[in-house]
Each structure stands twice: as structure tokens, then as C-alpha cells.
Short mmCIF file of C-alpha atoms in Angstrom, two decimals:
data_model
loop_
_atom_site.label_atom_id
_atom_site.label_comp_id
_atom_site.label_asym_id
_atom_site.label_seq_id
_atom_site.Cartn_x
_atom_site.Cartn_y
_atom_site.Cartn_z
CA MET A 981 -4.08 -19.49 21.16
CA THR A 982 -5.61 -21.76 18.56
CA THR A 983 -7.08 -20.08 15.54
CA LYS A 984 -10.50 -20.91 14.16
CA GLU A 985 -10.82 -22.29 10.67
CA MET A 986 -11.34 -19.50 8.17
CA GLU A 987 -14.99 -19.43 7.16
CA VAL A 988 -16.61 -17.26 4.56
CA VAL A 989 -20.06 -15.78 4.20
CA ARG A 990 -22.58 -18.12 2.62
CA ASN A 991 -25.35 -17.02 0.26
CA LEU A 992 -23.95 -13.54 -0.26
CA ASP A 993 -26.59 -11.33 -1.86
CA VAL A 994 -24.40 -10.12 -4.73
CA GLU A 995 -26.84 -7.42 -5.81
CA ARG A 996 -26.85 -5.90 -2.31
CA TYR A 997 -23.05 -6.08 -2.26
CA MET A 998 -22.77 -3.90 -5.39
CA GLY A 999 -21.92 -0.22 -5.04
CA ARG A 1000 -19.16 1.77 -3.38
CA TRP A 1001 -17.09 0.53 -0.46
CA TYR A 1002 -14.49 2.67 1.35
CA GLU A 1003 -11.29 1.07 2.58
CA ILE A 1004 -11.17 1.69 6.34
CA ALA A 1005 -8.02 -0.37 6.88
CA SER A 1006 -5.91 -2.92 5.04
CA PHE A 1007 -2.64 -4.76 5.02
CA PRO A 1008 -0.22 -2.68 2.94
CA SER A 1009 0.10 -4.07 -0.57
CA ARG A 1010 2.75 -3.52 -3.20
CA PHE A 1011 -0.11 -2.87 -5.63
CA GLN A 1012 -1.18 0.29 -3.79
CA PRO A 1013 0.89 3.42 -3.25
CA LYS A 1014 2.22 3.73 0.31
CA ASP A 1015 0.88 7.28 0.55
CA GLY A 1016 -2.55 6.34 -0.85
CA VAL A 1017 -5.58 8.00 0.72
CA ASP A 1018 -9.32 7.95 0.05
CA THR A 1019 -9.01 4.40 -1.27
CA ARG A 1020 -12.26 2.78 -2.34
CA ALA A 1021 -13.77 0.08 -4.50
CA THR A 1022 -16.90 0.30 -6.62
CA TYR A 1023 -18.59 -2.89 -7.77
CA SER A 1024 -21.27 -3.29 -10.44
CA LEU A 1025 -22.83 -6.34 -12.08
CA ASN A 1026 -21.85 -7.13 -15.65
CA PRO A 1027 -24.47 -8.57 -18.02
CA ASP A 1028 -22.70 -11.97 -17.91
CA GLY A 1029 -23.05 -12.21 -14.11
CA THR A 1030 -19.45 -11.28 -13.33
CA ILE A 1031 -18.65 -8.17 -11.31
CA HIS A 1032 -16.93 -5.07 -12.66
CA VAL A 1033 -14.36 -3.83 -10.13
CA LEU A 1034 -13.07 -0.25 -10.00
CA ASN A 1035 -10.40 0.36 -7.37
CA GLU A 1036 -9.38 3.98 -6.80
CA THR A 1037 -6.82 5.67 -4.60
CA TRP A 1038 -5.40 9.16 -4.37
CA SER A 1039 -1.65 9.69 -4.17
CA GLY A 1040 0.08 13.05 -4.39
CA GLY A 1041 -3.28 14.70 -5.08
CA LYS A 1042 -3.91 12.57 -8.17
CA ARG A 1043 -6.40 9.78 -8.68
CA GLY A 1044 -5.04 6.39 -9.65
CA SER A 1045 -7.36 3.57 -10.60
CA ILE A 1046 -7.42 0.04 -11.89
CA GLU A 1047 -10.34 -1.94 -13.26
CA GLY A 1048 -10.89 -5.65 -13.10
CA THR A 1049 -13.43 -8.45 -13.02
CA ALA A 1050 -14.58 -10.60 -10.10
CA TYR A 1051 -16.33 -13.94 -10.38
CA LYS A 1052 -17.22 -16.89 -8.15
CA ALA A 1053 -14.28 -19.24 -7.64
CA ASP A 1054 -16.70 -22.19 -7.72
CA PRO A 1055 -19.99 -21.36 -9.46
CA LYS A 1056 -21.69 -24.32 -7.73
CA SER A 1057 -20.74 -23.22 -4.20
CA ASP A 1058 -22.80 -20.97 -1.93
CA GLU A 1059 -19.60 -19.59 -0.35
CA ALA A 1060 -18.51 -15.99 -0.95
CA LYS A 1061 -15.16 -17.03 -2.40
CA LEU A 1062 -14.44 -14.87 -5.39
CA LYS A 1063 -11.56 -14.51 -7.81
CA VAL A 1064 -10.57 -11.04 -8.98
CA LYS A 1065 -8.64 -10.53 -12.19
CA PHE A 1066 -6.72 -7.36 -13.05
CA TYR A 1067 -4.38 -6.70 -15.94
CA LEU A 1068 -0.99 -5.14 -15.29
CA PRO A 1069 0.15 -2.58 -15.94
CA PRO A 1070 -3.29 -0.93 -15.83
CA PHE A 1071 -2.41 1.61 -18.52
CA LEU A 1072 -1.28 -1.14 -20.95
CA PRO A 1073 -3.15 -4.33 -20.01
CA ILE A 1074 -0.83 -7.21 -20.80
CA ILE A 1075 -0.35 -9.46 -17.78
CA PRO A 1076 -3.43 -10.96 -16.07
CA ILE A 1077 -3.11 -11.15 -12.28
CA THR A 1078 -5.75 -13.15 -10.42
CA GLY A 1079 -6.25 -13.12 -6.66
CA ASP A 1080 -8.61 -14.47 -4.06
CA TYR A 1081 -11.30 -12.25 -2.58
CA TRP A 1082 -13.12 -13.95 0.28
CA VAL A 1083 -15.95 -12.21 2.14
CA LEU A 1084 -15.19 -13.33 5.69
CA TYR A 1085 -17.90 -11.26 7.34
CA ILE A 1086 -20.63 -8.84 6.34
CA ASP A 1087 -23.22 -7.26 8.58
CA HIS A 1088 -26.93 -7.90 8.06
CA ASP A 1089 -27.47 -4.48 6.41
CA TYR A 1090 -24.45 -4.79 4.06
CA GLN A 1091 -22.81 -1.69 5.55
CA TYR A 1092 -19.39 -3.07 6.56
CA ALA A 1093 -17.36 -6.11 5.63
CA LEU A 1094 -14.18 -8.03 6.37
CA ILE A 1095 -12.38 -9.31 3.27
CA GLY A 1096 -9.43 -11.67 3.20
CA GLN A 1097 -7.94 -14.61 1.40
CA PRO A 1098 -6.51 -18.01 2.29
CA SER A 1099 -2.81 -17.09 2.48
CA LYS A 1100 -3.65 -14.31 4.98
CA LYS A 1101 -1.31 -11.92 3.15
CA TYR A 1102 -4.13 -9.51 2.40
CA LEU A 1103 -6.92 -8.15 4.58
CA TRP A 1104 -9.38 -5.31 4.10
CA ILE A 1105 -11.98 -3.69 6.31
CA LEU A 1106 -14.57 -2.00 4.12
CA CYS A 1107 -17.51 0.26 4.87
CA ARG A 1108 -20.23 2.01 2.85
CA GLN A 1109 -19.24 5.27 4.57
CA PRO A 1110 -15.73 6.79 4.67
CA HIS A 1111 -15.61 6.29 8.45
CA LEU A 1112 -16.51 3.33 10.66
CA ASP A 1113 -17.51 3.30 14.32
CA GLU A 1114 -14.44 2.35 16.41
CA GLY A 1115 -16.35 -0.38 18.27
CA ILE A 1116 -17.39 -2.08 15.03
CA TYR A 1117 -13.84 -1.67 13.69
CA ASN A 1118 -12.47 -3.42 16.77
CA GLN A 1119 -14.99 -6.27 16.37
CA LEU A 1120 -13.86 -6.80 12.77
CA VAL A 1121 -10.21 -6.75 13.84
CA GLU A 1122 -11.01 -9.36 16.47
CA LYS A 1123 -12.75 -11.57 13.85
CA ALA A 1124 -9.63 -11.38 11.68
CA LYS A 1125 -7.40 -12.21 14.63
CA GLU A 1126 -9.55 -15.26 15.50
CA VAL A 1127 -8.86 -16.84 12.10
CA GLY A 1128 -5.13 -16.21 12.27
CA TYR A 1129 -4.47 -12.82 10.71
CA ASP A 1130 -1.57 -10.81 12.14
CA VAL A 1131 -3.68 -7.72 12.78
CA SER A 1132 -0.62 -5.70 13.81
CA LYS A 1133 -0.09 -5.26 10.03
CA LEU A 1134 -3.40 -3.41 9.62
CA HIS A 1135 -2.99 0.17 8.43
CA LYS A 1136 -5.91 2.59 8.69
CA THR A 1137 -6.61 4.36 5.41
CA PRO A 1138 -7.05 8.14 5.66
CA GLN A 1139 -10.44 9.14 4.27
CA ALA A 1140 -11.53 12.72 3.56
CA ASP A 1141 -14.94 13.93 4.64
CA PRO A 1142 -16.57 14.43 2.21
CA PRO A 1143 -14.75 11.96 -0.05
CA PRO A 1144 -13.30 13.30 -3.31
CA GLU A 1145 -15.25 12.80 -6.51
CA SER A 1146 -13.53 10.93 -9.31
CA GLU A 1147 -14.63 13.39 -11.98
CA ASP A 1148 -13.00 16.35 -10.18
CA ALA A 1149 -9.63 14.72 -9.53
CA PRO A 1150 -6.55 15.11 -11.69
CA LYS A 1151 -5.76 11.67 -13.07
CA ASP A 1152 -2.44 9.87 -12.91
CA THR A 1153 -2.38 9.29 -16.67
CA LYS A 1154 1.12 7.85 -16.74
CA GLY A 1155 0.49 5.10 -14.21
CA ILE A 1156 3.38 6.38 -12.11
CA TRP A 1157 1.63 5.34 -8.87
CA TRP A 1158 1.59 1.78 -10.13
CA LEU A 1159 5.29 1.76 -11.04
CA LYS A 1160 6.22 3.32 -7.70
CA SER A 1161 4.16 0.76 -5.82
CA ILE A 1162 6.02 -2.11 -7.47
CA PHE A 1163 9.28 -0.73 -6.15
CA GLY A 1164 7.80 -0.08 -2.69
CA LYS A 1165 7.81 3.72 -2.92
#
């Protein structure tokens, strides 16, 4: 089967994209704990036009988080190709890590999205709610498959209903989740 060329959303309404997105499924990443649940991202516009990124996940009953900044890869392009920069380790920001964040698909109402990047090593299915209709999920998986993603690597992210609130969660203040994730634990 021939794969389609990877296309991204054009003219993304960045303001509508802001807010909380729940991770419905993703390719496992060494930057997230293997036992992570209730993973989500919250985006907000910075005064300079960049996007503040807050990624959160719960592991062992504790909330781990990392903050970063997203910006257009090419400010002159209408394509939803973003760069996201985080500093590692998150508890002592020293090393900048920059990755691609491409919006491959978003529905008309900005309720669910398919996010990837050119190497196809990372893939995320995001939704405004902690759960996504199985039919829509399957459509997004099919879209990823069409552009060459190995969708057998997708792992559904357990989401509580209702989702935990950040303020109520014990925090992983030592960054242990991050260290463990580097070593694949």
C-alpha cells in the first residue's frame, strides 16, 4: 500500500486551539512515564504570540509536569507546523530540547485532533474530553495509517472520569518520573 504524503492543517485558528487537550492515545515516549495516566496538555497564548505548553501526567498517584513553549516553524507559512521547546531536566532547566509538533488533522469544532511529526516517531490523538467516541478514534487511526504511521504502536492512555485536578494532586517534586522515563522504567 502506498502512503499519502503527510499534510498538515492549514490556517489553524490558534486561539480556538488554546485550552486543555486530553491524550486519548499516543506512541510511547521515553519522555513520559510508562505507567502514566490522565495525561493532558494545556495551551495558552503568550503575549509575544508564542504558546505556553503545560504537559501533565500522573504516575504512582503523583502529578508530574513539564512546561515549554511552542511557536510556528515558519512564521510566513499557513501550515500548522509548530516547534515545541522544553528544557531538561524540568526541575533544573539546563538543556533545551526542541521537537516538531504538526497538526495533521483537527475537526471543524476543534474538539479532537491528530498530532504527529515528520519522522513518524511520535503520534498523539487528542480530545477536549477525557474520552473519545470509538468511531472517531478509528477514523483518526486510519488517517495516521494513510500517511505511513505504524499504528500498531499506539497505546491508549487511561483517563479518569472525572479527570483529576492539578491543585489536588501530590506533586512529584523530585522529578523522579522524568529520570525513570529516561531509563525506560
